Short mmCIF file of C-alpha atoms in Angstrom, two decimals:
data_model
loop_
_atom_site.label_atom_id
_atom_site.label_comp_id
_atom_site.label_asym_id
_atom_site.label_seq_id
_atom_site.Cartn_x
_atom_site.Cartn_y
_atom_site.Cartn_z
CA UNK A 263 54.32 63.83 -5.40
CA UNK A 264 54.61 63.35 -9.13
CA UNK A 265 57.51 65.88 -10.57
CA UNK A 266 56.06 67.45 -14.21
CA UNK A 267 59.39 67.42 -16.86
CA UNK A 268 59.84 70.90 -18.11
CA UNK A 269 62.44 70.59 -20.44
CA UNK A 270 65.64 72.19 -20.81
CA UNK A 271 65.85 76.01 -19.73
CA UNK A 272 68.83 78.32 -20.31
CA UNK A 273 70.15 81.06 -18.24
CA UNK A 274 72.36 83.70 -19.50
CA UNK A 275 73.69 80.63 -21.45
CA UNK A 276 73.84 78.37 -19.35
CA UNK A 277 71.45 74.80 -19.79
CA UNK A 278 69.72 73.86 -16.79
CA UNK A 279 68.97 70.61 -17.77
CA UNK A 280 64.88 68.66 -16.36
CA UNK A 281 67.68 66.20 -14.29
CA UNK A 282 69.77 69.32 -12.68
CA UNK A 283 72.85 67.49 -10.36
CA UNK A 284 75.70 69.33 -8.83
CA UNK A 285 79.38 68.02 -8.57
CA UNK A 286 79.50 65.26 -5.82
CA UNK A 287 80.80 66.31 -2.39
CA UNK A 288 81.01 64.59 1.49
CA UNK A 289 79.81 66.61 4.76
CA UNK A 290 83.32 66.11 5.73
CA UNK A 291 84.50 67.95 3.04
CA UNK A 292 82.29 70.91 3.55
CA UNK A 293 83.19 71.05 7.58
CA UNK A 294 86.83 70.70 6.84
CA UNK A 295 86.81 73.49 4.11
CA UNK A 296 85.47 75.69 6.43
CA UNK A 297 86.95 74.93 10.05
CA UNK A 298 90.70 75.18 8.42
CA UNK A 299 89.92 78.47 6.54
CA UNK A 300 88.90 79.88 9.65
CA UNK A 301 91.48 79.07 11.73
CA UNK A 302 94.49 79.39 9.21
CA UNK A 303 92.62 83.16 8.97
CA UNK A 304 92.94 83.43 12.93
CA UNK A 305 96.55 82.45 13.03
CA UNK A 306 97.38 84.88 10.13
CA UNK A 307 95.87 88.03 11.75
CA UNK A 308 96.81 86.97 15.46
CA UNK A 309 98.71 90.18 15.28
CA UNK A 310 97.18 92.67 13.03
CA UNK A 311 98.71 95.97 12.03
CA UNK A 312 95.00 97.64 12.35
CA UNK A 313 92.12 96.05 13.77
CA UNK A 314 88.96 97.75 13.05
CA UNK A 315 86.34 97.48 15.56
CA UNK A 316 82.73 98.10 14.48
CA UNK A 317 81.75 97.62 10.61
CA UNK A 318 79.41 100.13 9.83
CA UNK A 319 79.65 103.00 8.07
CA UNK A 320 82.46 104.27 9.51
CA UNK A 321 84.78 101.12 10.44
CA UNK A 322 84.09 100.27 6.57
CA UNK A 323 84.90 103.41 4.30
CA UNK A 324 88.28 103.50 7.06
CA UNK A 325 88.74 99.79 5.75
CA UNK A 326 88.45 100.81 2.43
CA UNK A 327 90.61 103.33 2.02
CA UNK A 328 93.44 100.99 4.11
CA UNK A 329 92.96 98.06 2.49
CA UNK A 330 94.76 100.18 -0.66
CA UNK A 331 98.05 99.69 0.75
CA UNK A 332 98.25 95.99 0.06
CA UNK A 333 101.29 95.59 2.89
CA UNK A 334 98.81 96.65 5.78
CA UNK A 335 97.20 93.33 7.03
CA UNK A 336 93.85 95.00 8.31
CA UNK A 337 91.31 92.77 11.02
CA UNK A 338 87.54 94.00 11.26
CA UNK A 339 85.75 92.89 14.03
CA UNK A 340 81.83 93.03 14.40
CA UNK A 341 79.60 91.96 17.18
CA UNK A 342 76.84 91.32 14.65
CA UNK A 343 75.94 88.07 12.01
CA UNK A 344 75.34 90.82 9.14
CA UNK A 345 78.25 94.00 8.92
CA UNK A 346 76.65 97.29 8.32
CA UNK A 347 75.92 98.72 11.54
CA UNK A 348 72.80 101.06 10.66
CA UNK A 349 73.90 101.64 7.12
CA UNK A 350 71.41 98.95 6.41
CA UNK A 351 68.68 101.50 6.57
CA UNK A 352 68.88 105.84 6.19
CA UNK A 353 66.91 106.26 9.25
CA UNK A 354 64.12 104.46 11.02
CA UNK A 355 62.35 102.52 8.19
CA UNK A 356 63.25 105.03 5.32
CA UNK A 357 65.15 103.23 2.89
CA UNK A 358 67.09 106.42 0.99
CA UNK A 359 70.65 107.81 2.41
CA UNK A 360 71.48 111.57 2.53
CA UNK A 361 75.55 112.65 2.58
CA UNK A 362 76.21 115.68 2.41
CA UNK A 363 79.07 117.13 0.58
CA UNK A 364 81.43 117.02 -0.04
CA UNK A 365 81.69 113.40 1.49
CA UNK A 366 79.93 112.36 -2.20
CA UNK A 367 83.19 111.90 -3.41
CA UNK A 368 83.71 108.63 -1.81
CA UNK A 369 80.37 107.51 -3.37
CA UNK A 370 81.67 108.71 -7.00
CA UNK A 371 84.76 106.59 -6.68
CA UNK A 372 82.75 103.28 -5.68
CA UNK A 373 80.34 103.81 -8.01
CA UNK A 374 77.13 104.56 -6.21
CA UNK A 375 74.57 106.45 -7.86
CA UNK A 376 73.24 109.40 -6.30
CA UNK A 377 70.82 112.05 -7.25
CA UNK A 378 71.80 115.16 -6.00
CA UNK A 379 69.37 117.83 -4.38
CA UNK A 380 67.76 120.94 -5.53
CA UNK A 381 70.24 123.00 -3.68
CA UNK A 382 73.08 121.26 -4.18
CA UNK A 383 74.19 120.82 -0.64
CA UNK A 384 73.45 117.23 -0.33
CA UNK A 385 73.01 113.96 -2.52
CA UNK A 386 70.55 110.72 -1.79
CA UNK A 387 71.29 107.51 -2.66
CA UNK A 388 68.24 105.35 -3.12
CA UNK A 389 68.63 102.62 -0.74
CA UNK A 390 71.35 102.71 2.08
CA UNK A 391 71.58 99.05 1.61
CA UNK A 392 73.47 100.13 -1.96
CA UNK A 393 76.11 101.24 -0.06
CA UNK A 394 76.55 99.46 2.54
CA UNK A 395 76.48 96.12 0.20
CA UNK A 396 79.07 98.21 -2.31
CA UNK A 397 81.55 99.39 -0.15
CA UNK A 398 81.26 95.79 1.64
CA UNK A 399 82.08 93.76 -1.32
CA UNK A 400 84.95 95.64 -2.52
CA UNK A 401 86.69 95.79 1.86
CA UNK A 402 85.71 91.82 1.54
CA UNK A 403 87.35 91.55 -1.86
CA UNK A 404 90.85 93.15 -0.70
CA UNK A 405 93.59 90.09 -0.17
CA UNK A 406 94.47 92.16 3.30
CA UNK A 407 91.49 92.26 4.62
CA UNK A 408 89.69 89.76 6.86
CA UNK A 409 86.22 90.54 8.55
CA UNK A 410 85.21 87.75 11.86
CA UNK A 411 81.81 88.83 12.31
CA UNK A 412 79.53 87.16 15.34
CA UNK A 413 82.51 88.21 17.17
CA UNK A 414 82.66 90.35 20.53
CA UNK A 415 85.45 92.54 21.76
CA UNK A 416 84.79 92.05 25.44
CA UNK A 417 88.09 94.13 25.94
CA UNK A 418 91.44 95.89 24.94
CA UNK A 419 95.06 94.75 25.34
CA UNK A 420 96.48 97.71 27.42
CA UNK A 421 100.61 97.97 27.78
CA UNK A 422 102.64 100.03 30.36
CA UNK A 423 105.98 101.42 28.75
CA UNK A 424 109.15 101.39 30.91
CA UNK A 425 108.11 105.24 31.28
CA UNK A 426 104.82 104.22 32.49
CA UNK A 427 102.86 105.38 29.42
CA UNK A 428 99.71 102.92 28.55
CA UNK A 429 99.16 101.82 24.87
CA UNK A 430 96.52 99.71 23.31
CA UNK A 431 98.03 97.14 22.15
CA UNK A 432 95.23 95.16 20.61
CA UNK A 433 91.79 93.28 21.37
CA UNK A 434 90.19 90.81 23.61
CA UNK A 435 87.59 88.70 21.74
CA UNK A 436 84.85 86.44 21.81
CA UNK A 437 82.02 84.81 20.00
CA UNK A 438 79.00 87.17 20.53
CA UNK A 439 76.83 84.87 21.18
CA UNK A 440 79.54 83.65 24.24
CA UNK A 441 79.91 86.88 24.96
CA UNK A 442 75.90 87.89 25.51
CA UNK A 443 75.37 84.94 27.55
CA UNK A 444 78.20 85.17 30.23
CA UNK A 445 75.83 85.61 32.82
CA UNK A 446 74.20 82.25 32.12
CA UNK A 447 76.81 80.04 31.48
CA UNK A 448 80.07 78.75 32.86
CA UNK A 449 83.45 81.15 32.09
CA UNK A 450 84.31 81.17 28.75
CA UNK A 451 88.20 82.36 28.33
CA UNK A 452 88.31 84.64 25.24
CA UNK A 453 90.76 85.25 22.60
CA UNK A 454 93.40 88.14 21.88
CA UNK A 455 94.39 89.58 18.84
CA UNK A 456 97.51 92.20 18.65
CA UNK A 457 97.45 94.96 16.64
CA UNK A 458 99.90 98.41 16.27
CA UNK A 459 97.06 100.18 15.79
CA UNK A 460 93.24 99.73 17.15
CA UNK A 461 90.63 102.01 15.42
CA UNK A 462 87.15 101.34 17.47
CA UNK A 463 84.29 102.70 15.52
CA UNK A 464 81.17 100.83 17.53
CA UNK A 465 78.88 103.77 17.17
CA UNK A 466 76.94 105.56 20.20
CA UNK A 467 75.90 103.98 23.13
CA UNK A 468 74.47 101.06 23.57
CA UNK A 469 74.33 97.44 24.56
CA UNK A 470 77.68 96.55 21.73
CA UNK A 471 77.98 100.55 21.64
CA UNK A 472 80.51 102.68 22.39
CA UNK A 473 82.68 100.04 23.69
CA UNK A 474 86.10 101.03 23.00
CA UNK A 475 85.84 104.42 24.76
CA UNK A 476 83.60 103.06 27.17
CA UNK A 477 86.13 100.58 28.68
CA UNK A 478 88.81 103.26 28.44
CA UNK A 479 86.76 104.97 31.33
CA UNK A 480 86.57 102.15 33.69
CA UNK A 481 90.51 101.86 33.70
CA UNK A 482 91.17 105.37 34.05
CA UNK A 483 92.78 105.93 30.56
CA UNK A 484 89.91 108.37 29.83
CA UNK A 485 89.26 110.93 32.45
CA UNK A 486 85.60 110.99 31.82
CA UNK A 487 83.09 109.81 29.01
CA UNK A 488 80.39 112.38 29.01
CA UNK A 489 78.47 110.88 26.24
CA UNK A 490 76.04 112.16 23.27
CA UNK A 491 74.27 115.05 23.45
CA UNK A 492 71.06 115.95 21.95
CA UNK A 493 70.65 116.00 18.21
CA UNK A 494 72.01 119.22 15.59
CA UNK A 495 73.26 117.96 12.52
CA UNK A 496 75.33 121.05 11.62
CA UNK A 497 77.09 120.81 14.44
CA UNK A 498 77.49 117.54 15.05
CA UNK A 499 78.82 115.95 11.32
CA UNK A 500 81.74 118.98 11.45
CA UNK A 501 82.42 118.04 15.45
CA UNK A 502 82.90 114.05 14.64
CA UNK A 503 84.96 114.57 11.97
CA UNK A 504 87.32 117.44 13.38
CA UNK A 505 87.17 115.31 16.66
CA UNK A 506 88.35 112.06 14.95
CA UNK A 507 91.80 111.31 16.81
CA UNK A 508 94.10 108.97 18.33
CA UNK A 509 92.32 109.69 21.62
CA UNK A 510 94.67 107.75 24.00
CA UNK A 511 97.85 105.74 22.80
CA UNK A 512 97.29 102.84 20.02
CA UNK A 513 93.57 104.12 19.31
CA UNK A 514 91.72 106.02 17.10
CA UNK A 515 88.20 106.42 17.91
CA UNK A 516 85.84 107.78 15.30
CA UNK A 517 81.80 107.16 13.87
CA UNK A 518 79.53 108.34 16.48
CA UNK A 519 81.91 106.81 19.19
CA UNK A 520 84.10 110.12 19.15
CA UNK A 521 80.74 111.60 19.85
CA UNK A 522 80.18 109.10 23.33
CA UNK A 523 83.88 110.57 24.33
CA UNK A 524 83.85 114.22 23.41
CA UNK A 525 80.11 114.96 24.53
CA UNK A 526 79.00 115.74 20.73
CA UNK A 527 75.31 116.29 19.35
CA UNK A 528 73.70 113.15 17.50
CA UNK A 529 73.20 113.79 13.86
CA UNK A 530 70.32 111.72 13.30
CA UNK A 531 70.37 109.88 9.56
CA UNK A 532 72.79 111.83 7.79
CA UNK A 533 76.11 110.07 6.40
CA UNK A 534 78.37 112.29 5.37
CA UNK A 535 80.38 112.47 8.94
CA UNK A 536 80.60 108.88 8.90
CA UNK A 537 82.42 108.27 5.84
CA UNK A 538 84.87 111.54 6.22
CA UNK A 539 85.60 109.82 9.56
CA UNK A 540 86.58 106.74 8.53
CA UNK A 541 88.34 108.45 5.95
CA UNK A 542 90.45 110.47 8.54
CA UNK A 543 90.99 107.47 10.95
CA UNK A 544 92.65 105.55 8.01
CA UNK A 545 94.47 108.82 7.14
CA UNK A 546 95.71 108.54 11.32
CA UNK A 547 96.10 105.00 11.43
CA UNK A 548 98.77 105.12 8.52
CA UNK A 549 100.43 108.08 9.75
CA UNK A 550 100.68 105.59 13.62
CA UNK A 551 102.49 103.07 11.14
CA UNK A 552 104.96 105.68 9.97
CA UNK A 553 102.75 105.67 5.99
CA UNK A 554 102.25 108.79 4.46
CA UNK A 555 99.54 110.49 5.34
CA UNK A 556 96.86 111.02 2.66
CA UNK A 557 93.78 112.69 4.96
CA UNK A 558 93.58 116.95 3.89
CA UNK A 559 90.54 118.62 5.49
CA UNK A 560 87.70 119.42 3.43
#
């Protein structure tokens, strides 16, 4: 194949010169770079003050508004390669996201445009994808903050008191892709993180849904887990919000997880409850570490 010179071409002015050749480097380099980040990262949040559990819509706006107090060390876990949850998309293949207000404040301060409706009651942002990618780059940008996506919780760290009171203390964790295929393949131990306070935010049910509240059931911490009910967005956007709580010792659940514990409606693709409820579970989870509390009902 013959290569045709083209010249010199600028961008934003920068040359990119016919003969373009980047700084030299070795593989070694490149795998070292990245294996000792990673596991300096693991040692530093081996005990967490908040793990966050879930990144979409929910488990991010609560990271957000954490990751302002710069003395919080805050650990996001997500099952999947790409953080988001379903925030990727406003519902089924429609691109545009409707939050209702007054939850458009939070989309004011990041600096998401919106256009707001005819009767004022809601606002749209043009692509969910704007917000999810917004909000993302300014939780990944915080110095306390550390997201280990492709990673599992396959289970919590639950403490007995000397008065016999149980307390999450943290997470059990594993690669997802370890953690999908345990069926198939020889046992795989898994690794712990501590944490003061867990919020789980892994959305309704599912096969990496619901987890938290899920496995709170199966060891009796949780009397019963009557799951989602059948869609009504009025309803259901005041009920996950008011329901948003430290549900047993050590966690907060909210997101459409509170909704798999309390028996709430679905709300089908509107936002609004999502971000309040991150909002509040921050507001909780400093208020658990003895902060002030900065959550007042809308």
């Amino acid at each position: 194949m013959t290569r045709r010179p083209g010249g010199e071409l600028k961008v934003n002015g920068i040359t990119l010169p016919d003969n373009y050749k980047f700084a030299p480097i070795r593989e070694a380099e490149v795998n070292r770079e990245m294996v000792s980040r990673y596991f300096k990262d693991m040692m530093e949040y081996a005990e967490s003050d908040v793990i966050i559990v879930g990144a979409g819509s929910a488990g991010l706006t609560c990271a957000y508004e954490l990751s302002k107090h710069p003395d919080i060390s805050i650990c996001i876990i997500e099952q999947s390669v790409s953080p988001g949850g379903g925030c990727w998309l406003g519902g089924q293949l429609f691109s545009a996201m409707v939050v209702r207000k007054p939850a458009d404040r939070i989309l004011s301060e990041l600096g998401v445009p919106f256009d707001v409706s005819a009767n004022g009651n809601y606002v749209t942002v043009k692509h969910a994808a704007l917000f999810t990618s917004t909000i993302l780059s300014k939780v990944l940008q915080a110095p306390n903050v550390k997201l280990f996506n492709a990673t599992a919780v396959e289970d919590l760290i639950i403490k007995t008191d000397e008065n016999g009171v149980q307390r999450v203390a943290g997470c059990v964790t594993n690669w997802s892709l370890v953690a999908q295929n345990h069926d198939t393949q020889s046992c795989m131990d898994p690794n712990v993180i501590e944490a003061k306070v867990v919020v789980s935010c892994t959305g309704h049910d599912g096969p990496m849904g619901a987890t938290g509240v899920k496995r709170l059931g199966q060891v009796g911490m949780l009397s019963e887990v009557p799951g989602m009910k059948a869609l009504d967005q009025n309803t259901a956007e005041d009920a996950v919000v008011n329901h948003t709580e430290e549900i047993v010792p050590g966690m907060i659940v909210c997101g459409m997880e509170i909704a798999e514990a309390c028996g709430l409606p679905r709300m089908g693709p509107t936002f609004g409850a999502m971000l309040v409820s991150g909002q509040k579970a921050a507001a909780l989870a400093l208020r658990a570490l003895g902060k002030a509390d900065t959550y007042v009902s809308h």
